[in-house]
GROMACS .gro file of C-alpha atoms in nm:
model
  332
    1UNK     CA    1  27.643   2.566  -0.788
    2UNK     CA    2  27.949   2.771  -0.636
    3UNK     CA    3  27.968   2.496  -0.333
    4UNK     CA    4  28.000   2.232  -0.620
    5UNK     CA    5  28.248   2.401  -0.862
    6UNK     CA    6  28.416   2.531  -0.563
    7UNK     CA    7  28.510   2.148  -0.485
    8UNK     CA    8  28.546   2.045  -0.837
    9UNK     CA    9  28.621   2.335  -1.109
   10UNK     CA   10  28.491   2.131  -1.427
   11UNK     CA   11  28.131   2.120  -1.241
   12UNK     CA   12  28.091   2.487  -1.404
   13UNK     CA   13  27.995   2.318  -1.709
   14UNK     CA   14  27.649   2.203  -1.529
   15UNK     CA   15  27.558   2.573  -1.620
   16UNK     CA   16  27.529   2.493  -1.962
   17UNK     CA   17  27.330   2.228  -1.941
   18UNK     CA   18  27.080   2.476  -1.714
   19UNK     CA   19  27.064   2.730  -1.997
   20UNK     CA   20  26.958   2.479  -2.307
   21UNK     CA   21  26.716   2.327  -1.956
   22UNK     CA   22  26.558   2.640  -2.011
   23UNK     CA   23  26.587   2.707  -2.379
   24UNK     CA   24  26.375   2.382  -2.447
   25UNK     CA   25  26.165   2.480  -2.212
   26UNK     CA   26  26.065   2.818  -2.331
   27UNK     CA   27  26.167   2.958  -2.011
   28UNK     CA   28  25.988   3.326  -1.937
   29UNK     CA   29  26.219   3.609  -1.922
   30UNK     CA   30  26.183   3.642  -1.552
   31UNK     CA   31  26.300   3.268  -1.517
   32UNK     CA   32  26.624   3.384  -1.708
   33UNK     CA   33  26.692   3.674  -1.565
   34UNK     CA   34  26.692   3.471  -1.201
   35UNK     CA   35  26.892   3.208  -1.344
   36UNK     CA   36  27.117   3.423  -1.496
   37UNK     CA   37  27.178   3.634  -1.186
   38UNK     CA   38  27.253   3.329  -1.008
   39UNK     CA   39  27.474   3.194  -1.269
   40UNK     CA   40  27.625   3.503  -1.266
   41UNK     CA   41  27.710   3.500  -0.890
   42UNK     CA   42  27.831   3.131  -0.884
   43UNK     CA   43  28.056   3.208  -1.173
   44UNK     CA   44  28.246   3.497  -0.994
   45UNK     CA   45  28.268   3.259  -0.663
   46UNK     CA   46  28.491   3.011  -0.897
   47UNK     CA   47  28.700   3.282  -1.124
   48UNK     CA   48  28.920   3.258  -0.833
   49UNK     CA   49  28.990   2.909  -0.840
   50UNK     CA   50  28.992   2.899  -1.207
   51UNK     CA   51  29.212   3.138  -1.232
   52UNK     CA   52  29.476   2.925  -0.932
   53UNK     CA   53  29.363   2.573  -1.149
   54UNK     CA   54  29.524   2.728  -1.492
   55UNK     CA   55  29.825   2.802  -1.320
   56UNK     CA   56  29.894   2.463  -1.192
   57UNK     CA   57  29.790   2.276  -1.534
   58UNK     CA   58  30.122   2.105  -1.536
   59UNK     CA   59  29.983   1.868  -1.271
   60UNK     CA   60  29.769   1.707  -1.589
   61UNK     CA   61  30.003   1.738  -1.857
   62UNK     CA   62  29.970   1.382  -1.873
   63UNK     CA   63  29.648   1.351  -2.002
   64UNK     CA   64  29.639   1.347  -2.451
   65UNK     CA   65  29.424   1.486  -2.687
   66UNK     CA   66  29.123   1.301  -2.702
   67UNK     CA   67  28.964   1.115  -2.979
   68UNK     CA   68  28.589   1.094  -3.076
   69UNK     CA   69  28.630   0.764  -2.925
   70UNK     CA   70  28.633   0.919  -2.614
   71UNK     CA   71  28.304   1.043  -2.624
   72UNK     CA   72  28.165   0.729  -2.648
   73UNK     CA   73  28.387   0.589  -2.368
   74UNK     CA   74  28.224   0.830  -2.142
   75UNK     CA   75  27.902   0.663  -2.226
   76UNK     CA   76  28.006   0.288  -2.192
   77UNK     CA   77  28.174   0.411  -1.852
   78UNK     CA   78  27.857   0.572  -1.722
   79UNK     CA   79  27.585   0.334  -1.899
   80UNK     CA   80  27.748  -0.009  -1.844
   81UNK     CA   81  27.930  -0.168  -1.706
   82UNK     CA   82  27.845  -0.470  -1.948
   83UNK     CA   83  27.720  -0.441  -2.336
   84UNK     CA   84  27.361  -0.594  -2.162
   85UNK     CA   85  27.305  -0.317  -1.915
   86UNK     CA   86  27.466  -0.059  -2.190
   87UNK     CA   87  27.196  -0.132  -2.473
   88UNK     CA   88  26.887  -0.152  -2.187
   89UNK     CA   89  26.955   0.169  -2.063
   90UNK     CA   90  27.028   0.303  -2.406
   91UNK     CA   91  26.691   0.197  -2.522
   92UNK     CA   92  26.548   0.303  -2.212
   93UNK     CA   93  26.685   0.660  -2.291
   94UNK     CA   94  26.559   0.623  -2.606
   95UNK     CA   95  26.238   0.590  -2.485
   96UNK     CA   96  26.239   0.824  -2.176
   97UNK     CA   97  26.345   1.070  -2.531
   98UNK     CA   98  26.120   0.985  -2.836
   99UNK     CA   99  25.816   0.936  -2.616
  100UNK     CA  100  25.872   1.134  -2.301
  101UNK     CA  101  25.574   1.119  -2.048
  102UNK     CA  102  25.787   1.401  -1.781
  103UNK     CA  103  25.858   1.621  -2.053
  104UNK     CA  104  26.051   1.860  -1.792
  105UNK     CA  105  26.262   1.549  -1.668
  106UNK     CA  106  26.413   1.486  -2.011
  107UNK     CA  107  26.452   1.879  -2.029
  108UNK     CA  108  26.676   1.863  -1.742
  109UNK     CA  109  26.847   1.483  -1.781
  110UNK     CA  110  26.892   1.478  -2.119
  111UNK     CA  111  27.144   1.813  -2.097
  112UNK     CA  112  27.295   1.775  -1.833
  113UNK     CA  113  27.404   1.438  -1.960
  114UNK     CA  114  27.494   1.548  -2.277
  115UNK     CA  115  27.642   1.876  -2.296
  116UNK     CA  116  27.903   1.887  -2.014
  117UNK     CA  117  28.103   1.581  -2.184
  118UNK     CA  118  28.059   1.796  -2.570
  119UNK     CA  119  28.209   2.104  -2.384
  120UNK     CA  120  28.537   1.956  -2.202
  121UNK     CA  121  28.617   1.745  -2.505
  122UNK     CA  122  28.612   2.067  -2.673
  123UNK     CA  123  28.823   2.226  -2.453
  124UNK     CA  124  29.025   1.946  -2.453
  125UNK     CA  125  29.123   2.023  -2.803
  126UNK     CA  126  29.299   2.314  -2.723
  127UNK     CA  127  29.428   2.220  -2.379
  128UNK     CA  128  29.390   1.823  -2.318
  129UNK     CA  129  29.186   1.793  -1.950
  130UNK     CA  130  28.959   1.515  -2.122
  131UNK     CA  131  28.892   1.244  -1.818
  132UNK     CA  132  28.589   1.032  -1.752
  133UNK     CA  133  28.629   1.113  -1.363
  134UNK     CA  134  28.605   1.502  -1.476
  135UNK     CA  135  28.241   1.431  -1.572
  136UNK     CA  136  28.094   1.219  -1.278
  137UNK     CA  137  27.851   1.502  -1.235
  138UNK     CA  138  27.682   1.430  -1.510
  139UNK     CA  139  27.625   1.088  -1.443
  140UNK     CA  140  27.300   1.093  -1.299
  141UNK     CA  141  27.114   1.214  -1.637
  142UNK     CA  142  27.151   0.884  -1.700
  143UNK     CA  143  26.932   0.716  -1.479
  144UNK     CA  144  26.699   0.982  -1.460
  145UNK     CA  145  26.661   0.899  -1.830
  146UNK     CA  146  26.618   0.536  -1.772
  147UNK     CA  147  26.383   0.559  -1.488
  148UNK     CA  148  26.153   0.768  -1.688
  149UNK     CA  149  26.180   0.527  -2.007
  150UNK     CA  150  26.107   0.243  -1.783
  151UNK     CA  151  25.762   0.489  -1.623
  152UNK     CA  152  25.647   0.510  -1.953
  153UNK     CA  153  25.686   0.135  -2.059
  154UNK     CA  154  25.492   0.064  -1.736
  155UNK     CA  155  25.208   0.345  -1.826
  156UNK     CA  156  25.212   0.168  -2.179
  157UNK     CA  157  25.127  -0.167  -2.038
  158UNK     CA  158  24.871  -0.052  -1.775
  159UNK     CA  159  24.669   0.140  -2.076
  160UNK     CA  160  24.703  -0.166  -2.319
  161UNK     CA  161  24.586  -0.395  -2.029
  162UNK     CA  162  24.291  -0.193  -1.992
  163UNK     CA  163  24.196  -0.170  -2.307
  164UNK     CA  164  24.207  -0.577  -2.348
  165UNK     CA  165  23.995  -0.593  -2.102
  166UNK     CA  166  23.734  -0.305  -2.157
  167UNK     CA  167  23.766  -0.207  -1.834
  168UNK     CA  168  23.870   0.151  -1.696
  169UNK     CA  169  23.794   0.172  -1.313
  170UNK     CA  170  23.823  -0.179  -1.211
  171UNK     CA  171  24.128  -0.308  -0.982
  172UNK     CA  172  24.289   0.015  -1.048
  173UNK     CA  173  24.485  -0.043  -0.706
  174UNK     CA  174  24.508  -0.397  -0.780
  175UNK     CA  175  24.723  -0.314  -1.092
  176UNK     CA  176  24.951  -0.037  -0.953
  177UNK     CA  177  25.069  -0.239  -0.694
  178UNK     CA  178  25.185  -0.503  -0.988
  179UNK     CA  179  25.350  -0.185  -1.093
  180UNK     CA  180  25.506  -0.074  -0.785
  181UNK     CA  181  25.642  -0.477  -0.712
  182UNK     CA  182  25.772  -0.515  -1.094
  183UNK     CA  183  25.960  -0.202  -1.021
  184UNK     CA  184  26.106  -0.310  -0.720
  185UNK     CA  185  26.167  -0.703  -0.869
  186UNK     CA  186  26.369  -0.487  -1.120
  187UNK     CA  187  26.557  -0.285  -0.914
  188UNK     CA  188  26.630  -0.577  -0.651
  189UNK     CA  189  26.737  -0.791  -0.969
  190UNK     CA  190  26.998  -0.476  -1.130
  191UNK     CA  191  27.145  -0.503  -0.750
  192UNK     CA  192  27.202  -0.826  -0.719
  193UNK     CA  193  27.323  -0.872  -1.067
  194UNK     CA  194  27.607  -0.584  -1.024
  195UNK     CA  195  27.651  -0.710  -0.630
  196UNK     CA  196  27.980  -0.894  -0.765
  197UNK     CA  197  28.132  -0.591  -0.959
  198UNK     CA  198  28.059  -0.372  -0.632
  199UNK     CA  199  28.241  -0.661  -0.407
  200UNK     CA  200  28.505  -0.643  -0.660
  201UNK     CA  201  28.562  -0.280  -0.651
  202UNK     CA  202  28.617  -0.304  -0.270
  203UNK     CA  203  28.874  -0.598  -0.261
  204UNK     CA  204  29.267  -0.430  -0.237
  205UNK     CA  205  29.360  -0.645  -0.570
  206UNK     CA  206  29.090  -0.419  -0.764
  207UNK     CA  207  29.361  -0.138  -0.690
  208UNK     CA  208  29.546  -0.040  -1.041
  209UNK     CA  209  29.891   0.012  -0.825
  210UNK     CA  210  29.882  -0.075  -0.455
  211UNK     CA  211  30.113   0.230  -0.349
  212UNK     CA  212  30.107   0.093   0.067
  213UNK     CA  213  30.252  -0.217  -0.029
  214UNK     CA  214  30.492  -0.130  -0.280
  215UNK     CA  215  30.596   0.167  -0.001
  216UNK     CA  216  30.615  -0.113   0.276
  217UNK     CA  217  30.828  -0.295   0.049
  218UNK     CA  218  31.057  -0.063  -0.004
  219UNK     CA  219  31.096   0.013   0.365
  220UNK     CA  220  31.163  -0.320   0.373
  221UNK     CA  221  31.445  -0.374   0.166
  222UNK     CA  222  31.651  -0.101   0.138
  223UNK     CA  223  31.929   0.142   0.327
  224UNK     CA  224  31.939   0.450   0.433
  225UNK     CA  225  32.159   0.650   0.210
  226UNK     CA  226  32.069   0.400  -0.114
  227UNK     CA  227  32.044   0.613  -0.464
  228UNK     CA  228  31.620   0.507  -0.607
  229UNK     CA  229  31.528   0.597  -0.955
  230UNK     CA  230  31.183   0.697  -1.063
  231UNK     CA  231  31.055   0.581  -1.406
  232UNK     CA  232  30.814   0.828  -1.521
  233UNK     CA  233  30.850   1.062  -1.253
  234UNK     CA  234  30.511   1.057  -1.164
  235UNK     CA  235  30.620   0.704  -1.017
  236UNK     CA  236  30.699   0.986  -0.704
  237UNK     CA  237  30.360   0.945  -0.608
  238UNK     CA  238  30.431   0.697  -0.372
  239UNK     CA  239  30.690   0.896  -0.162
  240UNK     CA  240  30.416   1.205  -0.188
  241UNK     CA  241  30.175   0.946  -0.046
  242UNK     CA  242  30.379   0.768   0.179
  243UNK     CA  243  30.700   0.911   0.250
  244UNK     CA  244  30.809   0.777   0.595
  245UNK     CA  245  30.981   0.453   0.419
  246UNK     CA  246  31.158   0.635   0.132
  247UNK     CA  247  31.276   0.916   0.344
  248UNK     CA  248  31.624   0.768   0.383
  249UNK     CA  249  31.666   0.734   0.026
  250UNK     CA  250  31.841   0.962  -0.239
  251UNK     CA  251  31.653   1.054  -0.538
  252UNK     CA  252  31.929   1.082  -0.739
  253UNK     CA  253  31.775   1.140  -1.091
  254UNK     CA  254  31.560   1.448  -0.933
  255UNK     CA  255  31.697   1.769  -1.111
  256UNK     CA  256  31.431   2.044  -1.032
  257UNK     CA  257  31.157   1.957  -0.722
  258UNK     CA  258  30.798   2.024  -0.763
  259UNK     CA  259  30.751   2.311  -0.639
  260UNK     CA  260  31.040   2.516  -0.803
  261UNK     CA  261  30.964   2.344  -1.113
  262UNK     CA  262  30.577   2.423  -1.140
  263UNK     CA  263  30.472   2.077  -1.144
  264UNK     CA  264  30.373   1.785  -0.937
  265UNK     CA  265  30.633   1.530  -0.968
  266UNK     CA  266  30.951   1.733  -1.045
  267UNK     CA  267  31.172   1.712  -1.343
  268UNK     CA  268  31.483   1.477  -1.424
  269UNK     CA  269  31.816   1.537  -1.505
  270UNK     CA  270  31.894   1.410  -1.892
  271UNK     CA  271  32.104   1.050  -1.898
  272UNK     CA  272  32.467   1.198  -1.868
  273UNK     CA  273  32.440   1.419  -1.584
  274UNK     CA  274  32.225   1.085  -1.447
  275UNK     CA  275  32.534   0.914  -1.516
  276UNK     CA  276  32.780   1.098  -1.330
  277UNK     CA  277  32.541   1.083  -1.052
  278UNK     CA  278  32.556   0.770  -1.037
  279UNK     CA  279  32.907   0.719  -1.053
  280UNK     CA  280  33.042   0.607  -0.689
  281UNK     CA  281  32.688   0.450  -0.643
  282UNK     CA  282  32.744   0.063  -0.618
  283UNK     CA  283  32.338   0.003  -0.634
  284UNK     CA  284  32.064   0.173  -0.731
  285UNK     CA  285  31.654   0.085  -0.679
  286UNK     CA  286  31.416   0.164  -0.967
  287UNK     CA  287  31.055   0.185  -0.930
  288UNK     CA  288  30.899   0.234  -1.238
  289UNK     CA  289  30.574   0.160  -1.400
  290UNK     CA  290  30.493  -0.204  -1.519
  291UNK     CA  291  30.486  -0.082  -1.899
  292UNK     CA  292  30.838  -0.156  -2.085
  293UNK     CA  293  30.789   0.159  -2.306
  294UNK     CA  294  30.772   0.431  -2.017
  295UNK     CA  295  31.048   0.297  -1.842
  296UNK     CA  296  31.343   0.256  -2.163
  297UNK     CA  297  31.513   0.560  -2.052
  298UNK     CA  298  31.626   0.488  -1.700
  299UNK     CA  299  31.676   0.128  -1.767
  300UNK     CA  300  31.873   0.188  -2.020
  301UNK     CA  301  32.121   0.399  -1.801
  302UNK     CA  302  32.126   0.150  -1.555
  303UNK     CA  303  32.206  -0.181  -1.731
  304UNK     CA  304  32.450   0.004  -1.898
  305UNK     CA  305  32.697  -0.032  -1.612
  306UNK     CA  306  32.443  -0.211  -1.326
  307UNK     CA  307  32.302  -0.563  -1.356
  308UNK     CA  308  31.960  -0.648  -1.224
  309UNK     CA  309  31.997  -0.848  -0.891
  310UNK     CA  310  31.634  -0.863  -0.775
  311UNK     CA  311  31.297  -0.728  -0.927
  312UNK     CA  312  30.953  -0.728  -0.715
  313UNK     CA  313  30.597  -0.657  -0.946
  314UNK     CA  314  30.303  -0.538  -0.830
  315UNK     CA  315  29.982  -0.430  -0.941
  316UNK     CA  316  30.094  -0.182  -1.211
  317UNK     CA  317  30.450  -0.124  -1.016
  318UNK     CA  318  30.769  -0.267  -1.043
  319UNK     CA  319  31.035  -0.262  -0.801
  320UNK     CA  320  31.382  -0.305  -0.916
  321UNK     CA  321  31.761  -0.313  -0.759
  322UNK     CA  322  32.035  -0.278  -0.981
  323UNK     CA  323  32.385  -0.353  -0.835
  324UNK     CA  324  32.746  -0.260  -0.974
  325UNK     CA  325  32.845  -0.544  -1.293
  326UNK     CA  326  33.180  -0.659  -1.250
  327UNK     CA  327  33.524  -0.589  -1.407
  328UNK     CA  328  33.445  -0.816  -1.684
  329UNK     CA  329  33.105  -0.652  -1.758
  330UNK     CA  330  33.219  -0.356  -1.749
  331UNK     CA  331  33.520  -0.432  -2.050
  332UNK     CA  332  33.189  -0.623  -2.221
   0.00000   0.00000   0.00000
């Protein structure tokens, strides 16, 4: 438990599930006090962490308050990926729940599926850290839960077919392995059916912003010494990630770097003192997010006294180079 939360902080929440593990079970005292001395030590192994993680919060201050919505996001993300495989496995659950044959596998799935999303969405409340990749430990409740609805299906139909046919010792091995090969038919079949959403996930387009391209492009076509614009900042990620071909640049709208300023992308200068900044510039590059409503602000400065002379989009990106308007646009 300390290795895990060690490499991801949020996995702390796992603990919870343990304890209502053990409530439902009706744990002995000497099982809790174990647990809890172990809990205990895991705990004080991430304080430390926790403690560096708070500190350094302004690296997710882009992430909202959630919604109930949400919630349920978190179990399309993890049950899906289509509405088909997202009601089978929810009435697998359902099964694997109502009428559990591995009563301690539901103890443990069933919680830790459940109660680690409930917690961070209520801490998200007070301090918004709500993200579906947060929660990935949890995933695996889920097919846990599934694979013991779909064991007790299977011990449903081998008692029904036995009682049909009045028979309780005969072809006993005959029927398991029908068991054992419908399992693996089924298992072969959910593989092959989610084959092209794995190929897809693999191919470079399936990338929401392809940062080595867009980073190769600008290599490509600009100058050393040539003022670039970042619209959010957090568009700085791609000189963070790949900074040999923007090192020539100027960030001209940076007014505070990350690491004076507490945060992970620096902070701008407001629109005048961008202005005056860019007043002996006779071009400028923006690369801003492909969403017209986070990038108004810098825009706005620019084709104010720049005109746009040649835009590149990629996935998510956009890559923009404003030049100096004229004498006549400027009097316009």
């Amino acid at each position: 438990m300390a290795v895990t939360a060690l490499l991801h902080v949020f996995a702390v929440l796992m603990l919870a599930a343990h304890a209502l593990t053990l409530l439902v079970s009706r744990a002995p005292r000497r099982v809790w006090w174990g647990w809890g001395s172990a809990a205990a030590g895991a705990l004080a192994a991430v304080v430390p962490l926790a403690v560096l993680a708070r500190r350094q919060s302004a690296q997710i201050a882009w992430i909202r308050h959630p919604t109930p919505g949400r919630l349920w996001a978190v179990v399309e993300e993890f049950a899906g990926p289509s509405a088909l495989v997202l009601a089978l496995n929810l009435l697998l659950i359902a099964v694997a729940v109502v009428r559990p044959r591995w009563r301690s596998l539901t103890a443990v799935a069933l919680p830790l599926f459940c109660v680690p999303p409930v917690l961070l969405f209520a801490l998200a409340l007070h301090r918004p850290c709500f993200h579906e990749r947060y929660l990935l430990f949890a995933l695996a409740g889920i097919p846990l839960l599934a694979a013991a609805g779909v064991d007790r299906l299977a011990g449903v139909v081998t008692v029904w077919r036995r009682a049909m046919e009045g028979r309780r010792h005969a072809m006993v091995g005959g029927r398991r392995a029908v068991v054992v090969a419908a399992g693996v038919l089924m298992v072969g079949c959910g593989f092959v059916w989610q084959l092209p959403l794995h190929q897809r996930e693999r191919e470079p387009l399936s990338r929401q912003d392809n940062l080595a391209a867009l980073a190769a492009a600008v290599g490509r076509l600009t100058r050393p010494g040539e003022p670039v614009l970042y619209d959010p900042p957090k568009e700085r990620r791609i000189a963070i990630a790949y900074p040999r071909p923007l090192a020539g640049l100027r960030d001209i709208a940076l007014g505070t770097p990350g690491p004076a300023s507490g945060t992970l992308y620096g902070v701008d200068v407001g629109p005048a003192e961008l202005l005056r900044r860019l007043g002996g510039a006779r071009s400028a590059w923006l690369i801003a997010a492909d969403e017209p409503e986070t990038r108004r602000a810098k825009a706005t400065v620019l084709t104010g006294r720049f005109r746009l002379a040649y835009s590149l989009c990629l996935s998510g990106i956009r890559l923009e180079h404003y030049v100096r308007a004229g004498p006549q646009r400027r009097r316009e």
